[in-house]
Amino acid sequence: MRKDAVHNRERLLRAARELFADRGLDVPLEEIARSAGVSIGTLYNRFPTRDALVEAVFADRAATVTELAERALAMDDAGEGFAAFLTGVCELQAADLGYNDLAARTVTVDGDRGFGLMGQILERARRSGHLRGDVTLTDMAFVVWGVAATVKATSKVAPGVWRRHLALALDGLRPAAARPLPVPPMSTEQTRAAMREC
């Protein structure tokens, strides 16, 4: 890329990061281009779709989530590791409304390293007696979706209240709170379909 093209790309990414963080992923692309000081045509030359822009803005988050998972697995106490992982992911959501939207729309349901590590975190917490035995990976989508909705609704009026929501959810995932669940967990396909509706 030419030097001016690289500069424009960086300006677009910076503007998108700031606007997404403050207002979520539905910011008009025209507003992002205007904030970056470039034309909408320049934005589309660099990022042909909104998804391409979102992917570039949040490319570092997958690595961060993987690091959180690896740290959780390295903790001696599996229950603390499970709680620390979920808290870390939710902290990322709370710090950036754009990432919060992305997390709610793209909870990984299979196929990547983060999903495998998350499965290990859950299994380890179950085996150690810190997590009820009937919790599945697809159930974790509910935790992410719930916290995402809380973050979105309260970020301007009570920014830390998501921690209360997460603490309530974590208490409900402990074996001592377990009661028979009324329906089976969603399948991977059902989880994907539900996410498309977000």
PDB file of C-alpha atoms in Angstrom:
ATOM      1  CA  MET A   1       0.000   0.000   0.000  1.00  0.00           C
ATOM      2  CA  ARG A   2       1.056   3.547  -0.665  1.00  0.00           C
ATOM      3  CA  LYS A   3       1.927   5.701   2.310  1.00  0.00           C
ATOM      4  CA  ASP A   4      -1.290   7.750   2.030  1.00  0.00           C
ATOM      5  CA  ALA A   5      -3.363   4.566   1.769  1.00  0.00           C
ATOM      6  CA  VAL A   6      -1.758   3.200   4.940  1.00  0.00           C
ATOM      7  CA  HIS A   7      -2.399   6.532   6.670  1.00  0.00           C
ATOM      8  CA  ASN A   8      -6.060   6.529   5.606  1.00  0.00           C
ATOM      9  CA  ARG A   9      -6.489   2.944   6.791  1.00  0.00           C
ATOM     10  CA  GLU A  10      -5.048   3.826  10.196  1.00  0.00           C
ATOM     11  CA  ARG A  11      -7.306   6.893  10.464  1.00  0.00           C
ATOM     12  CA  LEU A  12     -10.350   4.787   9.579  1.00  0.00           C
ATOM     13  CA  LEU A  13      -9.461   2.122  12.134  1.00  0.00           C
ATOM     14  CA  ARG A  14      -8.871   4.739  14.836  1.00  0.00           C
ATOM     15  CA  ALA A  15     -12.188   6.482  14.089  1.00  0.00           C
ATOM     16  CA  ALA A  16     -14.075   3.176  13.976  1.00  0.00           C
ATOM     17  CA  ARG A  17     -12.529   2.010  17.272  1.00  0.00           C
ATOM     18  CA  GLU A  18     -13.545   5.225  19.024  1.00  0.00           C
ATOM     19  CA  LEU A  19     -17.078   5.350  17.623  1.00  0.00           C
ATOM     20  CA  PHE A  20     -17.733   1.629  18.075  1.00  0.00           C
ATOM     21  CA  ALA A  21     -16.414   1.750  21.654  1.00  0.00           C
ATOM     22  CA  ASP A  22     -18.710   4.646  22.515  1.00  0.00           C
ATOM     23  CA  ARG A  23     -21.865   3.694  20.598  1.00  0.00           C
ATOM     24  CA  GLY A  24     -21.668   0.073  19.430  1.00  0.00           C
ATOM     25  CA  LEU A  25     -21.386  -1.541  16.014  1.00  0.00           C
ATOM     26  CA  ASP A  26     -24.368   0.173  14.397  1.00  0.00           C
ATOM     27  CA  VAL A  27     -22.582   3.499  13.853  1.00  0.00           C
ATOM     28  CA  PRO A  28     -23.174   4.559  10.223  1.00  0.00           C
ATOM     29  CA  LEU A  29     -20.126   3.960   8.030  1.00  0.00           C
ATOM     30  CA  GLU A  30     -20.519   7.476   6.623  1.00  0.00           C
ATOM     31  CA  GLU A  31     -19.994   8.850  10.130  1.00  0.00           C
ATOM     32  CA  ILE A  32     -16.841   6.765  10.558  1.00  0.00           C
ATOM     33  CA  ALA A  33     -15.465   8.058   7.234  1.00  0.00           C
ATOM     34  CA  ARG A  34     -16.334  11.652   8.190  1.00  0.00           C
ATOM     35  CA  SER A  35     -14.682  11.258  11.603  1.00  0.00           C
ATOM     36  CA  ALA A  36     -11.569   9.862   9.904  1.00  0.00           C
ATOM     37  CA  GLY A  37     -11.509  12.793   7.476  1.00  0.00           C
ATOM     38  CA  VAL A  38     -11.895  10.610   4.378  1.00  0.00           C
ATOM     39  CA  SER A  39     -14.637   9.947   1.861  1.00  0.00           C
ATOM     40  CA  ILE A  40     -17.010   7.005   2.096  1.00  0.00           C
ATOM     41  CA  GLY A  41     -15.390   5.748  -1.107  1.00  0.00           C
ATOM     42  CA  THR A  42     -12.030   5.606   0.657  1.00  0.00           C
ATOM     43  CA  LEU A  43     -13.607   3.623   3.484  1.00  0.00           C
ATOM     44  CA  TYR A  44     -15.063   1.115   1.017  1.00  0.00           C
ATOM     45  CA  ASN A  45     -11.740   0.887  -0.851  1.00  0.00           C
ATOM     46  CA  ARG A  46     -10.029  -0.152   2.381  1.00  0.00           C
ATOM     47  CA  PHE A  47     -12.927  -2.147   3.888  1.00  0.00           C
ATOM     48  CA  PRO A  48     -15.419  -3.386   1.277  1.00  0.00           C
ATOM     49  CA  THR A  49     -17.969  -4.426   3.938  1.00  0.00           C
ATOM     50  CA  ARG A  50     -18.903  -3.458   7.479  1.00  0.00           C
ATOM     51  CA  ASP A  51     -17.825  -6.957   8.539  1.00  0.00           C
ATOM     52  CA  ALA A  52     -14.346  -6.374   7.088  1.00  0.00           C
ATOM     53  CA  LEU A  53     -14.020  -3.151   9.084  1.00  0.00           C
ATOM     54  CA  VAL A  54     -15.301  -4.793  12.274  1.00  0.00           C
ATOM     55  CA  GLU A  55     -12.904  -7.712  11.814  1.00  0.00           C
ATOM     56  CA  ALA A  56      -9.948  -5.339  11.399  1.00  0.00           C
ATOM     57  CA  VAL A  57     -10.938  -3.216  14.405  1.00  0.00           C
ATOM     58  CA  PHE A  58     -11.300  -6.201  16.737  1.00  0.00           C
ATOM     59  CA  ALA A  59      -8.574  -8.496  15.362  1.00  0.00           C
ATOM     60  CA  ASP A  60      -6.653  -8.297  18.637  1.00  0.00           C
ATOM     61  CA  ARG A  61      -9.565  -9.460  20.816  1.00  0.00           C
ATOM     62  CA  ALA A  62      -9.336 -13.150  19.836  1.00  0.00           C
ATOM     63  CA  ALA A  63      -5.742 -13.194  21.050  1.00  0.00           C
ATOM     64  CA  THR A  64      -6.747 -11.453  24.278  1.00  0.00           C
ATOM     65  CA  VAL A  65      -9.530 -13.978  24.945  1.00  0.00           C
ATOM     66  CA  THR A  66      -7.099 -16.831  24.253  1.00  0.00           C
ATOM     67  CA  GLU A  67      -4.654 -15.316  26.771  1.00  0.00           C
ATOM     68  CA  LEU A  68      -7.460 -15.051  29.349  1.00  0.00           C
ATOM     69  CA  ALA A  69      -8.319 -18.716  28.770  1.00  0.00           C
ATOM     70  CA  GLU A  70      -4.706 -19.838  29.080  1.00  0.00           C
ATOM     71  CA  ARG A  71      -4.332 -17.908  32.355  1.00  0.00           C
ATOM     72  CA  ALA A  72      -7.542 -19.466  33.675  1.00  0.00           C
ATOM     73  CA  LEU A  73      -6.289 -22.963  32.858  1.00  0.00           C
ATOM     74  CA  ALA A  74      -2.995 -22.234  34.604  1.00  0.00           C
ATOM     75  CA  MET A  75      -4.716 -21.291  37.869  1.00  0.00           C
ATOM     76  CA  ASP A  76      -4.557 -23.906  40.619  1.00  0.00           C
ATOM     77  CA  ASP A  77      -8.217 -23.505  41.573  1.00  0.00           C
ATOM     78  CA  ALA A  78     -10.454 -24.521  38.649  1.00  0.00           C
ATOM     79  CA  GLY A  79     -13.436 -22.595  40.038  1.00  0.00           C
ATOM     80  CA  GLU A  80     -11.397 -19.422  40.349  1.00  0.00           C
ATOM     81  CA  GLY A  81     -10.064 -19.991  36.834  1.00  0.00           C
ATOM     82  CA  PHE A  82     -13.594 -20.339  35.444  1.00  0.00           C
ATOM     83  CA  ALA A  83     -14.767 -17.172  37.226  1.00  0.00           C
ATOM     84  CA  ALA A  84     -11.621 -15.255  36.231  1.00  0.00           C
ATOM     85  CA  PHE A  85     -12.075 -16.183  32.569  1.00  0.00           C
ATOM     86  CA  LEU A  86     -15.706 -15.081  32.470  1.00  0.00           C
ATOM     87  CA  THR A  87     -14.898 -11.906  34.381  1.00  0.00           C
ATOM     88  CA  GLY A  88     -12.072 -11.077  31.974  1.00  0.00           C
ATOM     89  CA  VAL A  89     -14.286 -11.578  28.917  1.00  0.00           C
ATOM     90  CA  CYS A  90     -17.025  -9.456  30.480  1.00  0.00           C
ATOM     91  CA  GLU A  91     -14.495  -6.726  31.337  1.00  0.00           C
ATOM     92  CA  LEU A  92     -13.599  -6.569  27.640  1.00  0.00           C
ATOM     93  CA  GLN A  93     -17.296  -6.242  26.822  1.00  0.00           C
ATOM     94  CA  ALA A  94     -17.865  -3.506  29.413  1.00  0.00           C
ATOM     95  CA  ALA A  95     -14.881  -1.462  28.243  1.00  0.00           C
ATOM     96  CA  ASP A  96     -16.033  -1.261  24.624  1.00  0.00           C
ATOM     97  CA  LEU A  97     -19.660  -1.192  23.426  1.00  0.00           C
ATOM     98  CA  GLY A  98     -18.521  -2.276  19.963  1.00  0.00           C
ATOM     99  CA  TYR A  99     -16.836  -5.359  21.329  1.00  0.00           C
ATOM    100  CA  ASN A 100     -19.862  -5.914  23.549  1.00  0.00           C
ATOM    101  CA  ASP A 101     -22.069  -5.993  20.432  1.00  0.00           C
ATOM    102  CA  LEU A 102     -19.613  -8.275  18.656  1.00  0.00           C
ATOM    103  CA  ALA A 103     -19.430 -10.681  21.607  1.00  0.00           C
ATOM    104  CA  ALA A 104     -23.219 -10.926  21.720  1.00  0.00           C
ATOM    105  CA  ARG A 105     -23.411 -11.615  17.995  1.00  0.00           C
ATOM    106  CA  THR A 106     -20.464 -13.970  17.615  1.00  0.00           C
ATOM    107  CA  VAL A 107     -20.074 -16.109  20.704  1.00  0.00           C
ATOM    108  CA  THR A 108     -17.857 -18.844  19.356  1.00  0.00           C
ATOM    109  CA  VAL A 109     -19.767 -22.077  19.030  1.00  0.00           C
ATOM    110  CA  ASP A 110     -17.095 -24.291  17.534  1.00  0.00           C
ATOM    111  CA  GLY A 111     -13.984 -24.572  15.461  1.00  0.00           C
ATOM    112  CA  ASP A 112     -11.430 -22.236  16.981  1.00  0.00           C
ATOM    113  CA  ARG A 113      -8.796 -22.433  19.662  1.00  0.00           C
ATOM    114  CA  GLY A 114     -10.712 -20.200  22.073  1.00  0.00           C
ATOM    115  CA  PHE A 115     -13.696 -22.528  21.945  1.00  0.00           C
ATOM    116  CA  GLY A 116     -11.482 -25.507  22.740  1.00  0.00           C
ATOM    117  CA  LEU A 117      -9.870 -23.697  25.647  1.00  0.00           C
ATOM    118  CA  MET A 118     -13.263 -22.634  26.960  1.00  0.00           C
ATOM    119  CA  GLY A 119     -14.345 -26.276  26.844  1.00  0.00           C
ATOM    120  CA  GLN A 120     -11.284 -27.204  28.901  1.00  0.00           C
ATOM    121  CA  ILE A 121     -12.090 -24.473  31.442  1.00  0.00           C
ATOM    122  CA  LEU A 122     -15.654 -25.760  31.821  1.00  0.00           C
ATOM    123  CA  GLU A 123     -14.629 -29.411  32.040  1.00  0.00           C
ATOM    124  CA  ARG A 124     -11.970 -28.645  34.633  1.00  0.00           C
ATOM    125  CA  ALA A 125     -14.453 -26.640  36.745  1.00  0.00           C
ATOM    126  CA  ARG A 126     -17.044 -29.455  36.475  1.00  0.00           C
ATOM    127  CA  ARG A 127     -14.546 -32.167  37.468  1.00  0.00           C
ATOM    128  CA  SER A 128     -13.394 -30.155  40.478  1.00  0.00           C
ATOM    129  CA  GLY A 129     -16.979 -29.660  41.688  1.00  0.00           C
ATOM    130  CA  HIS A 130     -17.044 -25.904  41.106  1.00  0.00           C
ATOM    131  CA  LEU A 131     -19.514 -25.991  38.223  1.00  0.00           C
ATOM    132  CA  ARG A 132     -22.809 -27.833  37.974  1.00  0.00           C
ATOM    133  CA  GLY A 133     -22.487 -30.946  35.840  1.00  0.00           C
ATOM    134  CA  ASP A 134     -25.166 -30.105  33.285  1.00  0.00           C
ATOM    135  CA  VAL A 135     -23.653 -26.830  32.021  1.00  0.00           C
ATOM    136  CA  THR A 136     -22.571 -26.970  28.371  1.00  0.00           C
ATOM    137  CA  LEU A 137     -20.560 -24.654  26.178  1.00  0.00           C
ATOM    138  CA  THR A 138     -23.700 -23.488  24.424  1.00  0.00           C
ATOM    139  CA  ASP A 139     -25.134 -22.527  27.824  1.00  0.00           C
ATOM    140  CA  MET A 140     -22.261 -20.075  28.163  1.00  0.00           C
ATOM    141  CA  ALA A 141     -23.779 -18.083  25.295  1.00  0.00           C
ATOM    142  CA  PHE A 142     -26.546 -17.089  27.735  1.00  0.00           C
ATOM    143  CA  VAL A 143     -24.016 -15.643  30.145  1.00  0.00           C
ATOM    144  CA  VAL A 144     -22.349 -13.599  27.394  1.00  0.00           C
ATOM    145  CA  TRP A 145     -25.687 -12.468  25.934  1.00  0.00           C
ATOM    146  CA  GLY A 146     -27.036 -11.549  29.351  1.00  0.00           C
ATOM    147  CA  VAL A 147     -24.004  -9.520  30.320  1.00  0.00           C
ATOM    148  CA  ALA A 148     -23.960  -7.917  26.853  1.00  0.00           C
ATOM    149  CA  ALA A 149     -27.549  -6.748  27.321  1.00  0.00           C
ATOM    150  CA  THR A 150     -26.769  -5.456  30.815  1.00  0.00           C
ATOM    151  CA  VAL A 151     -23.687  -3.572  29.573  1.00  0.00           C
ATOM    152  CA  LYS A 152     -25.658  -2.014  26.716  1.00  0.00           C
ATOM    153  CA  ALA A 153     -28.547  -0.948  28.941  1.00  0.00           C
ATOM    154  CA  THR A 154     -26.469   0.385  31.846  1.00  0.00           C
ATOM    155  CA  SER A 155     -23.119   1.576  30.449  1.00  0.00           C
ATOM    156  CA  LYS A 156     -24.038   5.264  30.713  1.00  0.00           C
ATOM    157  CA  VAL A 157     -26.051   5.157  33.965  1.00  0.00           C
ATOM    158  CA  ALA A 158     -24.466   2.396  36.086  1.00  0.00           C
ATOM    159  CA  PRO A 159     -21.306   1.216  34.304  1.00  0.00           C
ATOM    160  CA  GLY A 160     -20.265  -1.452  36.810  1.00  0.00           C
ATOM    161  CA  VAL A 161     -23.620  -3.133  37.394  1.00  0.00           C
ATOM    162  CA  TRP A 162     -22.700  -5.877  34.926  1.00  0.00           C
ATOM    163  CA  ARG A 163     -20.472  -7.288  37.703  1.00  0.00           C
ATOM    164  CA  ARG A 164     -23.573  -7.865  39.831  1.00  0.00           C
ATOM    165  CA  HIS A 165     -25.284  -9.593  36.896  1.00  0.00           C
ATOM    166  CA  LEU A 166     -22.237 -11.823  36.357  1.00  0.00           C
ATOM    167  CA  ALA A 167     -22.002 -12.660  40.085  1.00  0.00           C
ATOM    168  CA  LEU A 168     -25.656 -13.755  40.059  1.00  0.00           C
ATOM    169  CA  ALA A 169     -25.024 -15.876  36.961  1.00  0.00           C
ATOM    170  CA  LEU A 170     -21.913 -17.467  38.491  1.00  0.00           C
ATOM    171  CA  ASP A 171     -23.845 -18.336  41.648  1.00  0.00           C
ATOM    172  CA  GLY A 172     -26.473 -20.055  39.498  1.00  0.00           C
ATOM    173  CA  LEU A 173     -23.781 -22.130  37.783  1.00  0.00           C
ATOM    174  CA  ARG A 174     -22.455 -23.576  41.047  1.00  0.00           C
ATOM    175  CA  PRO A 175     -23.460 -27.137  42.000  1.00  0.00           C
ATOM    176  CA  ALA A 176     -25.017 -26.023  45.300  1.00  0.00           C
ATOM    177  CA  ALA A 177     -27.605 -24.017  43.356  1.00  0.00           C
ATOM    178  CA  ALA A 178     -28.340 -26.799  40.875  1.00  0.00           C
ATOM    179  CA  ARG A 179     -31.882 -27.961  40.297  1.00  0.00           C
ATOM    180  CA  PRO A 180     -32.979 -30.062  37.312  1.00  0.00           C
ATOM    181  CA  LEU A 181     -33.117 -27.902  34.209  1.00  0.00           C
ATOM    182  CA  PRO A 182     -36.499 -27.808  32.439  1.00  0.00           C
ATOM    183  CA  VAL A 183     -35.190 -28.265  28.880  1.00  0.00           C
ATOM    184  CA  PRO A 184     -32.024 -29.658  27.275  1.00  0.00           C
ATOM    185  CA  PRO A 185     -29.226 -27.318  26.163  1.00  0.00           C
ATOM    186  CA  MET A 186     -29.332 -25.748  22.725  1.00  0.00           C
ATOM    187  CA  SER A 187     -27.421 -27.510  20.001  1.00  0.00           C
ATOM    188  CA  THR A 188     -24.587 -25.771  18.209  1.00  0.00           C
ATOM    189  CA  GLU A 189     -26.922 -25.192  15.240  1.00  0.00           C
ATOM    190  CA  GLN A 190     -29.608 -23.658  17.471  1.00  0.00           C
ATOM    191  CA  THR A 191     -27.015 -21.405  19.104  1.00  0.00           C
ATOM    192  CA  ARG A 192     -25.821 -20.196  15.698  1.00  0.00           C
ATOM    193  CA  ALA A 193     -29.416 -19.542  14.600  1.00  0.00           C
ATOM    194  CA  ALA A 194     -30.159 -17.598  17.788  1.00  0.00           C
ATOM    195  CA  MET A 195     -27.028 -15.480  17.310  1.00  0.00           C
ATOM    196  CA  ARG A 196     -28.123 -14.523  13.815  1.00  0.00           C
ATOM    197  CA  GLU A 197     -31.226 -13.052  15.424  1.00  0.00           C
ATOM    198  CA  CYS A 198     -29.207 -10.752  17.740  1.00  0.00           C
TER     199      CYS A 198
END
